[in-house]
JSON list of C-alpha atoms in Angstrom, two decimals:
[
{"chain": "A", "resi": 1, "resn": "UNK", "atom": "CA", "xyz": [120.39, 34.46, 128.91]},
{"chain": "A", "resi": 2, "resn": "UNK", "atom": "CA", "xyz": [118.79, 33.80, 125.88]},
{"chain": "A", "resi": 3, "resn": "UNK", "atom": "CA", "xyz": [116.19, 36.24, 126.46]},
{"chain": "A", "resi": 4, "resn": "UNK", "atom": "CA", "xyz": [119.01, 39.15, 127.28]},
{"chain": "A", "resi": 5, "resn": "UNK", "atom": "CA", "xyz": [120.88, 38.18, 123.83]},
{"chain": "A", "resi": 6, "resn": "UNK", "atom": "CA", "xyz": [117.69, 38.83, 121.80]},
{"chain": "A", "resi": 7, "resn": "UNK", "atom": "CA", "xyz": [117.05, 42.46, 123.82]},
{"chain": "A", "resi": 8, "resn": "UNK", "atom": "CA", "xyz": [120.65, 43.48, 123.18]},
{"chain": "A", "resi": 9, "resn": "UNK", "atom": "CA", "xyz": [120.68, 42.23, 119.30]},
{"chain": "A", "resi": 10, "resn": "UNK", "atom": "CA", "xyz": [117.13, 44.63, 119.00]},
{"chain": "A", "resi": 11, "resn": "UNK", "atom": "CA", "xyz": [118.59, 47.38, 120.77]},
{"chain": "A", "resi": 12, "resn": "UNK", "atom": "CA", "xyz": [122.10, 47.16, 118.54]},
{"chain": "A", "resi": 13, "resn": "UNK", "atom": "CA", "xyz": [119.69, 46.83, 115.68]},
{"chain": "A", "resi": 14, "resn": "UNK", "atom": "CA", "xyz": [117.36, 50.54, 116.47]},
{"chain": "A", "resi": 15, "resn": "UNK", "atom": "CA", "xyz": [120.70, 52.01, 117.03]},
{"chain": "A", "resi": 16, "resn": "UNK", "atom": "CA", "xyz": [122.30, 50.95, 113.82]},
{"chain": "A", "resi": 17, "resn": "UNK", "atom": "CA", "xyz": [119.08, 51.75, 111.85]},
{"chain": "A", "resi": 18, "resn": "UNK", "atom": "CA", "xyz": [119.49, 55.48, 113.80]},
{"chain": "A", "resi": 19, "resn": "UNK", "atom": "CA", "xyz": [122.78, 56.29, 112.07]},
{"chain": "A", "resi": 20, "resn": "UNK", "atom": "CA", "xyz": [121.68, 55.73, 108.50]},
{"chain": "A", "resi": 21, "resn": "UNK", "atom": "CA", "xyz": [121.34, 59.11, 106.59]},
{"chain": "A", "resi": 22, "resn": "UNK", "atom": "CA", "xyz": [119.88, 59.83, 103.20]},
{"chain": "A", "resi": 23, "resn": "UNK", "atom": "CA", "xyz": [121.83, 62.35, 101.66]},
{"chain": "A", "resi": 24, "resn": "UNK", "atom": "CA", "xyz": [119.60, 64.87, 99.63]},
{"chain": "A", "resi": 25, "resn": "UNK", "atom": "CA", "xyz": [120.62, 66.77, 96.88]},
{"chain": "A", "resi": 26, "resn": "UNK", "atom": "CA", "xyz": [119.16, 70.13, 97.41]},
{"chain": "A", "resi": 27, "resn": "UNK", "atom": "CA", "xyz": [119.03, 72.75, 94.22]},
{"chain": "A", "resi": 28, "resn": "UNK", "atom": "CA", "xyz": [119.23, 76.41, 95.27]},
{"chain": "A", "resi": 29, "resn": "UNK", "atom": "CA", "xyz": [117.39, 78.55, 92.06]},
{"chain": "A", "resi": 30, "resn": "UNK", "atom": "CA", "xyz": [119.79, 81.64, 91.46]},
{"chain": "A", "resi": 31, "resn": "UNK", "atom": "CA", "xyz": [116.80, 82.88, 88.72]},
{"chain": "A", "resi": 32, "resn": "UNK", "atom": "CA", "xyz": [113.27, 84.36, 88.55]},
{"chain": "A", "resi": 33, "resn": "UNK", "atom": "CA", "xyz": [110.88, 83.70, 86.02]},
{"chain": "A", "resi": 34, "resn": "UNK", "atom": "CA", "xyz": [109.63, 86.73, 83.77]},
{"chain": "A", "resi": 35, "resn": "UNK", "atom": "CA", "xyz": [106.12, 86.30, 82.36]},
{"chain": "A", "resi": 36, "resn": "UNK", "atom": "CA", "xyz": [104.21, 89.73, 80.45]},
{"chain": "A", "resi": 37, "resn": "UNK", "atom": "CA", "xyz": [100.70, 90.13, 79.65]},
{"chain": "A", "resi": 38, "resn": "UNK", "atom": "CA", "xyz": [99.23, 93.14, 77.58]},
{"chain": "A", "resi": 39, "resn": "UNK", "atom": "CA", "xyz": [95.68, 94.14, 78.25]},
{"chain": "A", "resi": 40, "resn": "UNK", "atom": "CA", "xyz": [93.11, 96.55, 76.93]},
{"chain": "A", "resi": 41, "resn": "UNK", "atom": "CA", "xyz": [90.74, 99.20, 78.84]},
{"chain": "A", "resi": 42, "resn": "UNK", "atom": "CA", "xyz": [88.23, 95.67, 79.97]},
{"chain": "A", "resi": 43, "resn": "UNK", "atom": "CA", "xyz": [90.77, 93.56, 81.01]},
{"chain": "A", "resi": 44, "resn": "UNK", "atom": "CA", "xyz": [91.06, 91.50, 77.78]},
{"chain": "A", "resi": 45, "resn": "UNK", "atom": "CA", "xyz": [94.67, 90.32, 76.64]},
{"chain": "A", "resi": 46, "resn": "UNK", "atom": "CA", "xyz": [95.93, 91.96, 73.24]},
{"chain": "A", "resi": 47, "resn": "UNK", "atom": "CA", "xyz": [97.69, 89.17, 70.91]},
{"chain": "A", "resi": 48, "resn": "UNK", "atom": "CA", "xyz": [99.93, 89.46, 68.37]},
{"chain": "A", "resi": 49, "resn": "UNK", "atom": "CA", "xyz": [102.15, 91.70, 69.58]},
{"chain": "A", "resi": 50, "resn": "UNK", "atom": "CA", "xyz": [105.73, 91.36, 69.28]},
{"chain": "A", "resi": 51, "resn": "UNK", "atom": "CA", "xyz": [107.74, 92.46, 72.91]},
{"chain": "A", "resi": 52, "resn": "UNK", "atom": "CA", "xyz": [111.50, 93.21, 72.82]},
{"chain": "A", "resi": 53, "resn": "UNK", "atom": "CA", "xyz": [113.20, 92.12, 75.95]},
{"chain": "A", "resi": 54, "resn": "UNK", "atom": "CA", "xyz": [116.47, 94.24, 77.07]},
{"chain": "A", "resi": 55, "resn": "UNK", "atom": "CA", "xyz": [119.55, 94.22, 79.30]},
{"chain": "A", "resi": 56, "resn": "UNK", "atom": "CA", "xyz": [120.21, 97.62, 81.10]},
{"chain": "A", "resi": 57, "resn": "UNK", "atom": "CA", "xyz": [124.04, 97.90, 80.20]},
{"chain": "A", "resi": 58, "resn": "UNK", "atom": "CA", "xyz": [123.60, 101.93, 81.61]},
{"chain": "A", "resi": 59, "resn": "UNK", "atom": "CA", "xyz": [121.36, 104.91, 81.80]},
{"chain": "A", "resi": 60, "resn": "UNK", "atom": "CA", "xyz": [120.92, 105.70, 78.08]},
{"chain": "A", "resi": 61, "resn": "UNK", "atom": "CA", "xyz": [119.20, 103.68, 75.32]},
{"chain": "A", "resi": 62, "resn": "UNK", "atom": "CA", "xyz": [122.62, 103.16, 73.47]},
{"chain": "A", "resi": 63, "resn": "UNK", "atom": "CA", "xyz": [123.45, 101.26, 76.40]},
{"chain": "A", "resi": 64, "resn": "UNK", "atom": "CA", "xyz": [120.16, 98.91, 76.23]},
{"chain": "A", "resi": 65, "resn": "UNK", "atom": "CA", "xyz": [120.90, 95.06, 74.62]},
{"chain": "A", "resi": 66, "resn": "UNK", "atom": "CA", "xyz": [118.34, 93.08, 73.38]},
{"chain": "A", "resi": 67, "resn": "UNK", "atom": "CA", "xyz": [118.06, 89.85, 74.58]},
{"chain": "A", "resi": 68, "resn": "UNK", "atom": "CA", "xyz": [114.79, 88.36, 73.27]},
{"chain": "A", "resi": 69, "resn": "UNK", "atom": "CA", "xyz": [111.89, 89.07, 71.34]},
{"chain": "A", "resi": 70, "resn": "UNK", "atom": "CA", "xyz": [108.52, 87.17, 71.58]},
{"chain": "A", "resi": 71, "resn": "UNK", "atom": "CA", "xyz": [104.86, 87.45, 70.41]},
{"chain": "A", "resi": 72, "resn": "UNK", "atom": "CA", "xyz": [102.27, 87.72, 72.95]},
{"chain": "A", "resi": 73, "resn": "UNK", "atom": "CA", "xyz": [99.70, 85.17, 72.52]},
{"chain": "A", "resi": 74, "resn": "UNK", "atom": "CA", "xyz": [95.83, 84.56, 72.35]},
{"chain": "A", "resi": 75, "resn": "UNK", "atom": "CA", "xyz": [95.73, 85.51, 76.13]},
{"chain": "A", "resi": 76, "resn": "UNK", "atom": "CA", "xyz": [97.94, 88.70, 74.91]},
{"chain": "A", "resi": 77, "resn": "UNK", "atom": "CA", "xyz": [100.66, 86.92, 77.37]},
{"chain": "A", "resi": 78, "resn": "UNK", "atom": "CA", "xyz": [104.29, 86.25, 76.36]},
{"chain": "A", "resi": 79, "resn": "UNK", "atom": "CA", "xyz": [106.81, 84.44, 78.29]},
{"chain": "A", "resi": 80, "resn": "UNK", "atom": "CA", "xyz": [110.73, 84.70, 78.81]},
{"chain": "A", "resi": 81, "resn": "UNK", "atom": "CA", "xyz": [111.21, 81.83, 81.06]},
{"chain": "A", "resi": 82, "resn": "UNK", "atom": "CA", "xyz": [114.35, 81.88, 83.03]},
{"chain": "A", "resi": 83, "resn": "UNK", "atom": "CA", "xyz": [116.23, 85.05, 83.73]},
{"chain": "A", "resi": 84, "resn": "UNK", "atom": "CA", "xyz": [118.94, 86.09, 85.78]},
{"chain": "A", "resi": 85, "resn": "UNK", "atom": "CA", "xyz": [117.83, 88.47, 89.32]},
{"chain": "A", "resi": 86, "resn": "UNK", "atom": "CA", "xyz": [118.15, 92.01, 87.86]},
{"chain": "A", "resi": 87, "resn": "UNK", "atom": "CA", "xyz": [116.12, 94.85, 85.75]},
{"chain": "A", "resi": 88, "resn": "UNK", "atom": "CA", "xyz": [115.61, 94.99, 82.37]},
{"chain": "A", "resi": 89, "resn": "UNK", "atom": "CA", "xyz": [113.71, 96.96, 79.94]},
{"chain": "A", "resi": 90, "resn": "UNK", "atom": "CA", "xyz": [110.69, 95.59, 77.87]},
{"chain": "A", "resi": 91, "resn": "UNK", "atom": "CA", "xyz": [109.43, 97.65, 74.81]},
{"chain": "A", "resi": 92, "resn": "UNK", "atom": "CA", "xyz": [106.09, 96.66, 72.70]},
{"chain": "A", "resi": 93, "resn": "UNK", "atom": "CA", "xyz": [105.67, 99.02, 69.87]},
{"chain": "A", "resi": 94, "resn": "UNK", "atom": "CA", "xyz": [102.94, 97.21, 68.09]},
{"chain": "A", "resi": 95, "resn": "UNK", "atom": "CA", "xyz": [100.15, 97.21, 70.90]},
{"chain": "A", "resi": 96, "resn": "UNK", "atom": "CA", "xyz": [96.83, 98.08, 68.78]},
{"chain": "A", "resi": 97, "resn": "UNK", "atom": "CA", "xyz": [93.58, 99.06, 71.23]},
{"chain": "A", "resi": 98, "resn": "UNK", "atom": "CA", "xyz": [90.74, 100.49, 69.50]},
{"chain": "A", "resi": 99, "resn": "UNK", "atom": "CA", "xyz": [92.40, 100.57, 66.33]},
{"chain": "A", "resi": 100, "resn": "UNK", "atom": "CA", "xyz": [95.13, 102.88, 67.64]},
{"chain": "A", "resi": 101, "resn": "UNK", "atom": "CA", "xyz": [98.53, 102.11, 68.46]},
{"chain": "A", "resi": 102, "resn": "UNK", "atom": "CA", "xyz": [100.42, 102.19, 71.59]},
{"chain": "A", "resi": 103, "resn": "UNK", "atom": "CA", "xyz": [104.45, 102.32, 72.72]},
{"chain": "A", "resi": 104, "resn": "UNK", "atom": "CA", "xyz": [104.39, 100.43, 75.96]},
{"chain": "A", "resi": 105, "resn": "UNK", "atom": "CA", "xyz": [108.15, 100.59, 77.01]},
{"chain": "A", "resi": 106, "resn": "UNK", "atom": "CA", "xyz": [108.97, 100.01, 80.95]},
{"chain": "A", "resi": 107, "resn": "UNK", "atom": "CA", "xyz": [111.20, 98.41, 83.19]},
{"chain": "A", "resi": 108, "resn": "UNK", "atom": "CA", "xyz": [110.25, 95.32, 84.90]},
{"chain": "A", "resi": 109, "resn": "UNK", "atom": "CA", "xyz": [112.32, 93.72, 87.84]},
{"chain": "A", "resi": 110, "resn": "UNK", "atom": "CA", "xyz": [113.19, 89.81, 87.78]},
{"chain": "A", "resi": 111, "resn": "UNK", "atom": "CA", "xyz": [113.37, 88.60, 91.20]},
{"chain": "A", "resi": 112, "resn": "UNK", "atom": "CA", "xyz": [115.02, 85.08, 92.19]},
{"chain": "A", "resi": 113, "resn": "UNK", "atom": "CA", "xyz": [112.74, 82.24, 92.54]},
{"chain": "A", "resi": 114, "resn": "UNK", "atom": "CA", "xyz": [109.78, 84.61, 91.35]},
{"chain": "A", "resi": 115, "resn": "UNK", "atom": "CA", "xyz": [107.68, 83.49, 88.68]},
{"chain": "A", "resi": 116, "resn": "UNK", "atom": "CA", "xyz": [104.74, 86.13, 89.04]},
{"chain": "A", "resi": 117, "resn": "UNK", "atom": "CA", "xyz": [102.67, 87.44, 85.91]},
{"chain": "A", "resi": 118, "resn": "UNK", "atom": "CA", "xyz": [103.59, 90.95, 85.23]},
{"chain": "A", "resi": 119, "resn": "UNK", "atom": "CA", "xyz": [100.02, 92.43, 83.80]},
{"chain": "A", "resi": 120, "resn": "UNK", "atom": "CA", "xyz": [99.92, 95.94, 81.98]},
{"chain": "A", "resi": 121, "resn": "UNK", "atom": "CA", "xyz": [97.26, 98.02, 80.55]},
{"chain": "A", "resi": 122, "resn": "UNK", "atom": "CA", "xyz": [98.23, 98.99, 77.50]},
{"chain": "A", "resi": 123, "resn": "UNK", "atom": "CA", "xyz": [96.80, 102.40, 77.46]},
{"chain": "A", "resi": 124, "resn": "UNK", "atom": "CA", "xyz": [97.90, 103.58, 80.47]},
{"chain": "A", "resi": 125, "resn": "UNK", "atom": "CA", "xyz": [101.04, 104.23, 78.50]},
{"chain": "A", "resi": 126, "resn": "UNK", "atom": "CA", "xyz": [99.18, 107.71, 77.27]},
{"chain": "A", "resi": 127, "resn": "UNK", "atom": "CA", "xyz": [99.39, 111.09, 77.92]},
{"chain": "A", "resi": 128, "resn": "UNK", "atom": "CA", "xyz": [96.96, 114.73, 77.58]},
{"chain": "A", "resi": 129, "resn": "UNK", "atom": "CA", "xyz": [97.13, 116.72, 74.46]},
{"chain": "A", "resi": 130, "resn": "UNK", "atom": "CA", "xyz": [95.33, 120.18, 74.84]},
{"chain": "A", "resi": 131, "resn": "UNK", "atom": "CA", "xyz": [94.58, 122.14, 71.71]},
{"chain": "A", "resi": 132, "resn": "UNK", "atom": "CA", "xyz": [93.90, 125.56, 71.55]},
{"chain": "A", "resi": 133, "resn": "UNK", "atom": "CA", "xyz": [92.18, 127.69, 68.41]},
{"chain": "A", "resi": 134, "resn": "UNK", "atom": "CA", "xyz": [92.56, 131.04, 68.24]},
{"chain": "A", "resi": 135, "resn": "UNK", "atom": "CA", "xyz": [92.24, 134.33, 65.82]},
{"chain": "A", "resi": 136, "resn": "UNK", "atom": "CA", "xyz": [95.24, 136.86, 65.67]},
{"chain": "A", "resi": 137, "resn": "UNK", "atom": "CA", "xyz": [93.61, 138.85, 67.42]},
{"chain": "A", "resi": 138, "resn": "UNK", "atom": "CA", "xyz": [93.16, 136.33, 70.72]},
{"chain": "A", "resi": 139, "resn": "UNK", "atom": "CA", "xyz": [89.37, 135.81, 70.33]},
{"chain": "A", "resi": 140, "resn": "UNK", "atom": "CA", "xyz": [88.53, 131.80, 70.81]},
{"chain": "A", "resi": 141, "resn": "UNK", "atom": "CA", "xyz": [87.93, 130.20, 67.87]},
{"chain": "A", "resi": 142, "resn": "UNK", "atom": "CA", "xyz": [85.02, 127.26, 68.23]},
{"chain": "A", "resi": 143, "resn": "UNK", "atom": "CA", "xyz": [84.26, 124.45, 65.86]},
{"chain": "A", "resi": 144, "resn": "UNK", "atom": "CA", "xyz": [87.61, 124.20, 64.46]},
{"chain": "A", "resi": 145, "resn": "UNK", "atom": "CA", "xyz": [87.95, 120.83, 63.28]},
{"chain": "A", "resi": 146, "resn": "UNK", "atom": "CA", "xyz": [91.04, 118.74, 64.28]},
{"chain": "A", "resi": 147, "resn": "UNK", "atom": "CA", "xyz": [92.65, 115.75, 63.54]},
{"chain": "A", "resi": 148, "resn": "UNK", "atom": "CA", "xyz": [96.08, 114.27, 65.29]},
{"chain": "A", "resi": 149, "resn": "UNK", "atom": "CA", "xyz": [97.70, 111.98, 62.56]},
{"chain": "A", "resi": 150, "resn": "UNK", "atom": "CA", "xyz": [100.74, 109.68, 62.74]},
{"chain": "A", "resi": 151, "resn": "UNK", "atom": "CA", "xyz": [103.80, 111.26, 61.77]},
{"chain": "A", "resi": 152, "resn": "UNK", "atom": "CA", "xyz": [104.38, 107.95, 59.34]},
{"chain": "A", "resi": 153, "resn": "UNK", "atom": "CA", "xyz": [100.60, 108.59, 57.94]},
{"chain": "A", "resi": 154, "resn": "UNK", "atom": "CA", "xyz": [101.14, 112.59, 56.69]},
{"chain": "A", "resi": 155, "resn": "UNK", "atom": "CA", "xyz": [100.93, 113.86, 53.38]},
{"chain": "A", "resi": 156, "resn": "UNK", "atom": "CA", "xyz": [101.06, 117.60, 52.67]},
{"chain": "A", "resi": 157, "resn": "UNK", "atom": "CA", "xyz": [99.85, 117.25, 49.54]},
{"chain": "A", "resi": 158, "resn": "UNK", "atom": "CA", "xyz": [96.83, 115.51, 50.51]},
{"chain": "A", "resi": 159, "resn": "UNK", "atom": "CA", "xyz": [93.34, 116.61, 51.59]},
{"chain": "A", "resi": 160, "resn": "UNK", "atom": "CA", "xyz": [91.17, 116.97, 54.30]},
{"chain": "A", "resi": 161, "resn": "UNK", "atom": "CA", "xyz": [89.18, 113.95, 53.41]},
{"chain": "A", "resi": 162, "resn": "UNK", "atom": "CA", "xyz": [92.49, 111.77, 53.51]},
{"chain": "A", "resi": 163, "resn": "UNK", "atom": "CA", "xyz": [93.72, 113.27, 56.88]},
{"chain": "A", "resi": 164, "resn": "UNK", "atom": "CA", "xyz": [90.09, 112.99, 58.74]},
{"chain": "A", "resi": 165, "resn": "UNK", "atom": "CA", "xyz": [90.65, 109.37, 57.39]},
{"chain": "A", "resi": 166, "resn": "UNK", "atom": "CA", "xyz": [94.09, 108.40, 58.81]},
{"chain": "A", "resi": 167, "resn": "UNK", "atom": "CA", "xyz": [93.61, 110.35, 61.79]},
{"chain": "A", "resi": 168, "resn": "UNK", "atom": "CA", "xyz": [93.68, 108.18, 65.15]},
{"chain": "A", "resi": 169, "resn": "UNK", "atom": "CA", "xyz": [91.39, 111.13, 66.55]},
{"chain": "A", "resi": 170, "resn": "UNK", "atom": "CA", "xyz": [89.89, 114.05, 65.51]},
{"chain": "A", "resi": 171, "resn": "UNK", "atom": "CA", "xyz": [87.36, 116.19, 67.07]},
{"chain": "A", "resi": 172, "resn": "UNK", "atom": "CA", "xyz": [85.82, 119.95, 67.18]},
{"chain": "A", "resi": 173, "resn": "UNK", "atom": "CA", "xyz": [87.28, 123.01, 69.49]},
{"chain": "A", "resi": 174, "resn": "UNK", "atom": "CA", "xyz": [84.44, 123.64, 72.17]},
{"chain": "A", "resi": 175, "resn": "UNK", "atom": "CA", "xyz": [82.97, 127.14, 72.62]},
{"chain": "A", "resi": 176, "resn": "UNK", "atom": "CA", "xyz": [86.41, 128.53, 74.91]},
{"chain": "A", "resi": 177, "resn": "UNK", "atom": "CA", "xyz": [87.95, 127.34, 71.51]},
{"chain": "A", "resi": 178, "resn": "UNK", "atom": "CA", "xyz": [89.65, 124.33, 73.13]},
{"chain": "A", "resi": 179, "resn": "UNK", "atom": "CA", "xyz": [90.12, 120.13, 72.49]},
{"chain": "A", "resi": 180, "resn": "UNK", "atom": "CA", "xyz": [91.19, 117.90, 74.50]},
{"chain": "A", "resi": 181, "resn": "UNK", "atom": "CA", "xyz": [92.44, 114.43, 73.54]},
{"chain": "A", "resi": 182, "resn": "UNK", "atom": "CA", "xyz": [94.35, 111.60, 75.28]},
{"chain": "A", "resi": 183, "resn": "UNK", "atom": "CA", "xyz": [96.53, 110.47, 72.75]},
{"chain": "A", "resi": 184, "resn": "UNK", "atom": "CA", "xyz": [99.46, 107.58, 73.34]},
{"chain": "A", "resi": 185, "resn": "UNK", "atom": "CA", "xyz": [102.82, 108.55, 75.14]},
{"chain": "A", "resi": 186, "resn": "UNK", "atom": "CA", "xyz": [106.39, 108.36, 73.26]},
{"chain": "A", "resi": 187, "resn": "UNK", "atom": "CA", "xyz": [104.50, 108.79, 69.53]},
{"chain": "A", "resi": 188, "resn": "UNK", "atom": "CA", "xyz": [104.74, 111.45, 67.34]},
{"chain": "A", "resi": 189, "resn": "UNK", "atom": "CA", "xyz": [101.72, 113.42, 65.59]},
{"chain": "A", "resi": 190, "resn": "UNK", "atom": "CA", "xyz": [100.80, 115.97, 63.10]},
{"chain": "A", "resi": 191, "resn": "UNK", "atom": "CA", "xyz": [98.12, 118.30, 64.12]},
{"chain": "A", "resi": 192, "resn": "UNK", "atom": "CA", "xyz": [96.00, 119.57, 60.85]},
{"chain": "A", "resi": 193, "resn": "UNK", "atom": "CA", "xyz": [93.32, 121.67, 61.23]},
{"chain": "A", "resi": 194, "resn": "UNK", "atom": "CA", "xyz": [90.25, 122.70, 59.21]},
{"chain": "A", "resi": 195, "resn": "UNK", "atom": "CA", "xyz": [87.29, 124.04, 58.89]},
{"chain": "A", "resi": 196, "resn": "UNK", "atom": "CA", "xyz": [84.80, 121.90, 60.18]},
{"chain": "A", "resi": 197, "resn": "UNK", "atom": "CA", "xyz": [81.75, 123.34, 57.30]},
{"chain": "A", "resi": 198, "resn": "UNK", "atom": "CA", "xyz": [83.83, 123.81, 54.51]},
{"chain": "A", "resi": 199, "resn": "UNK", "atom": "CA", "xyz": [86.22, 121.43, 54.95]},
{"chain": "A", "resi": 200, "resn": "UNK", "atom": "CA", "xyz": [89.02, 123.70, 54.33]},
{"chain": "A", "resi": 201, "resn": "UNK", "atom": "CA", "xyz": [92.39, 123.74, 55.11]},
{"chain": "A", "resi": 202, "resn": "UNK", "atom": "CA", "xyz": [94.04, 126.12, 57.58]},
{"chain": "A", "resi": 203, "resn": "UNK", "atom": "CA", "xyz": [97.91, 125.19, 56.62]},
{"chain": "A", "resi": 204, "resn": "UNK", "atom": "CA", "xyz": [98.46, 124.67, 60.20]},
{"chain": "A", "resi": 205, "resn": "UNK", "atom": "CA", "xyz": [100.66, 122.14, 60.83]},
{"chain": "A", "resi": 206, "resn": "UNK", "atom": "CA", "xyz": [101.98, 120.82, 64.07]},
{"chain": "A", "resi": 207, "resn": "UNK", "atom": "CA", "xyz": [104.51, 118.15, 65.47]},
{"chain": "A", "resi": 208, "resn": "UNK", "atom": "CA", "xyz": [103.47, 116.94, 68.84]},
{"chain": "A", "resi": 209, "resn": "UNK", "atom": "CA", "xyz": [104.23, 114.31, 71.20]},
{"chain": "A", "resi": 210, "resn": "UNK", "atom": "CA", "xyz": [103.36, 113.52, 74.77]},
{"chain": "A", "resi": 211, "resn": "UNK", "atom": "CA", "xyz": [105.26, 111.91, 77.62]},
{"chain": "A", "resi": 212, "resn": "UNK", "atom": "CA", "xyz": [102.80, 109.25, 79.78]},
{"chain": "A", "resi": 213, "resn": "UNK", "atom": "CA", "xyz": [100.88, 111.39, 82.01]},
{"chain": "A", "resi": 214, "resn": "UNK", "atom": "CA", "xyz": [102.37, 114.15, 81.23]},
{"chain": "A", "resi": 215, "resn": "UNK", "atom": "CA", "xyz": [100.29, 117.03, 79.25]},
{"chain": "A", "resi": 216, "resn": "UNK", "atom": "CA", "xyz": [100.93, 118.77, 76.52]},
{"chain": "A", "resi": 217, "resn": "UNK", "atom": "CA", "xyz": [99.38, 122.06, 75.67]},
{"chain": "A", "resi": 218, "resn": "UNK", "atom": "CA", "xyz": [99.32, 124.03, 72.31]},
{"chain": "A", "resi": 219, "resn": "UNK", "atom": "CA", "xyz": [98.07, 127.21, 71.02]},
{"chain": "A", "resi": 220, "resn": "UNK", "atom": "CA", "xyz": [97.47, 127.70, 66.93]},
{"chain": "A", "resi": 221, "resn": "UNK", "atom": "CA", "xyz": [96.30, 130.98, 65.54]},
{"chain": "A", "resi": 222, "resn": "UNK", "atom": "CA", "xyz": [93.95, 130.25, 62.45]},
{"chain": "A", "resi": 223, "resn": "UNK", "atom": "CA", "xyz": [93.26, 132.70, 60.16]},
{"chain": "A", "resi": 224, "resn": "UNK", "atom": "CA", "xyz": [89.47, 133.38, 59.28]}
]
């Protein structure tokens, strides 16, 4: 009797022990994580650059609220933490490779519970700028000297020693009287152009920009 007592007390015992539950607090994330790196041609990370985080509010830039700004680091990485699921738009416009500047803007999509590294080459955000020197009377000009300043950087009043010296690049017309350059996307320039022995002025003066990879071509007709 005894024996059937202590079997029915265990038995009571596993079945009581059965019923417990641990309740478990379970946290559902409802954000991503948005982190940015900037990189040059080899892969290394560009610091110091200050990236403007926005909210899409509609299609045009008037629509576009900024929401953060942060400086990449050492690494050239800069991190927004916590955002809600959606797209926004991310503009760097102080990106320096090679001693030139760069406008990196693009969107970038926050997905929940994603914390993935965006990565970005910094000069893919260019585009091709074909110059072509000519005489009036549609003969190929070669040797013309060129040089694609900043908008910011021009001076009509100064010389070709200054411009050669600002210029972010500059370069010669080959024999079919043509230059080619890949210049950064969403920047303006002034095209000057001189004579590459004399270092003469033509008084040619151009405003160009370029859309990333798009190309741009343009015709001057120098007088000689």
């Amino acid at each position: 009797m005894k024996s059937k007592l202590t079997l029915f007390i265990l038995i009571f015992g596993i079945l009581t022990a059965c019923e417990k539950t641990t309740n478990v607090d379970v946290v559902v994330s409802t954000s991503g994580k948005l982190s940015y790196k900037l990189v040059d041609d080899s892969g290394k990370g560009v610091p110091d650059v200050k990236v403007s985080l926005y909210d899409l509010l509609g299609t045009y830039p008037a629509y576009q609220v900024l929401l953060d700004q942060r400086t990449t680091d050492a690494a050239g990485v800069v991190d927004f933490g916590d955002l809600n699921p959606k797209t926004y738009f991310l503009r760097a416009d102080s990106a320096i490779v090679n001693n030139v500047g760069y406008m990196v803007q693009q969107h970038v999509q926050v997905i929940t519970g994603d914390g993935k590294q965006k990565e970005t080459k910094v000069t893919d955000f260019s585009g091709t700028l074909t110059v072509t020197a000519q005489s009036y009377n549609n003969q190929r000009l070669r040797n013309i000297g060129v040089a694609v300043v900043p908008a910011n950087r021009f001076d009509y009043s100064a010389n070709t020693t200054y411009f050669i010296r600002v210029a972010e690049f500059k370069g010669l017309t080959d024999a079919a009287g043509t230059l080619r350059l890949q210049i950064p996307s969403d920047k303006e320039y002034v095209l000057y152009f001189y004579n590459s022995v004399t270092n003469a002025a033509y008084n040619n003066y151009q405003h160009v920009s370029v859309q990333k990879g798009q190309t741009v071509n343009y015709t001057t007709y120098i007088y000689q």
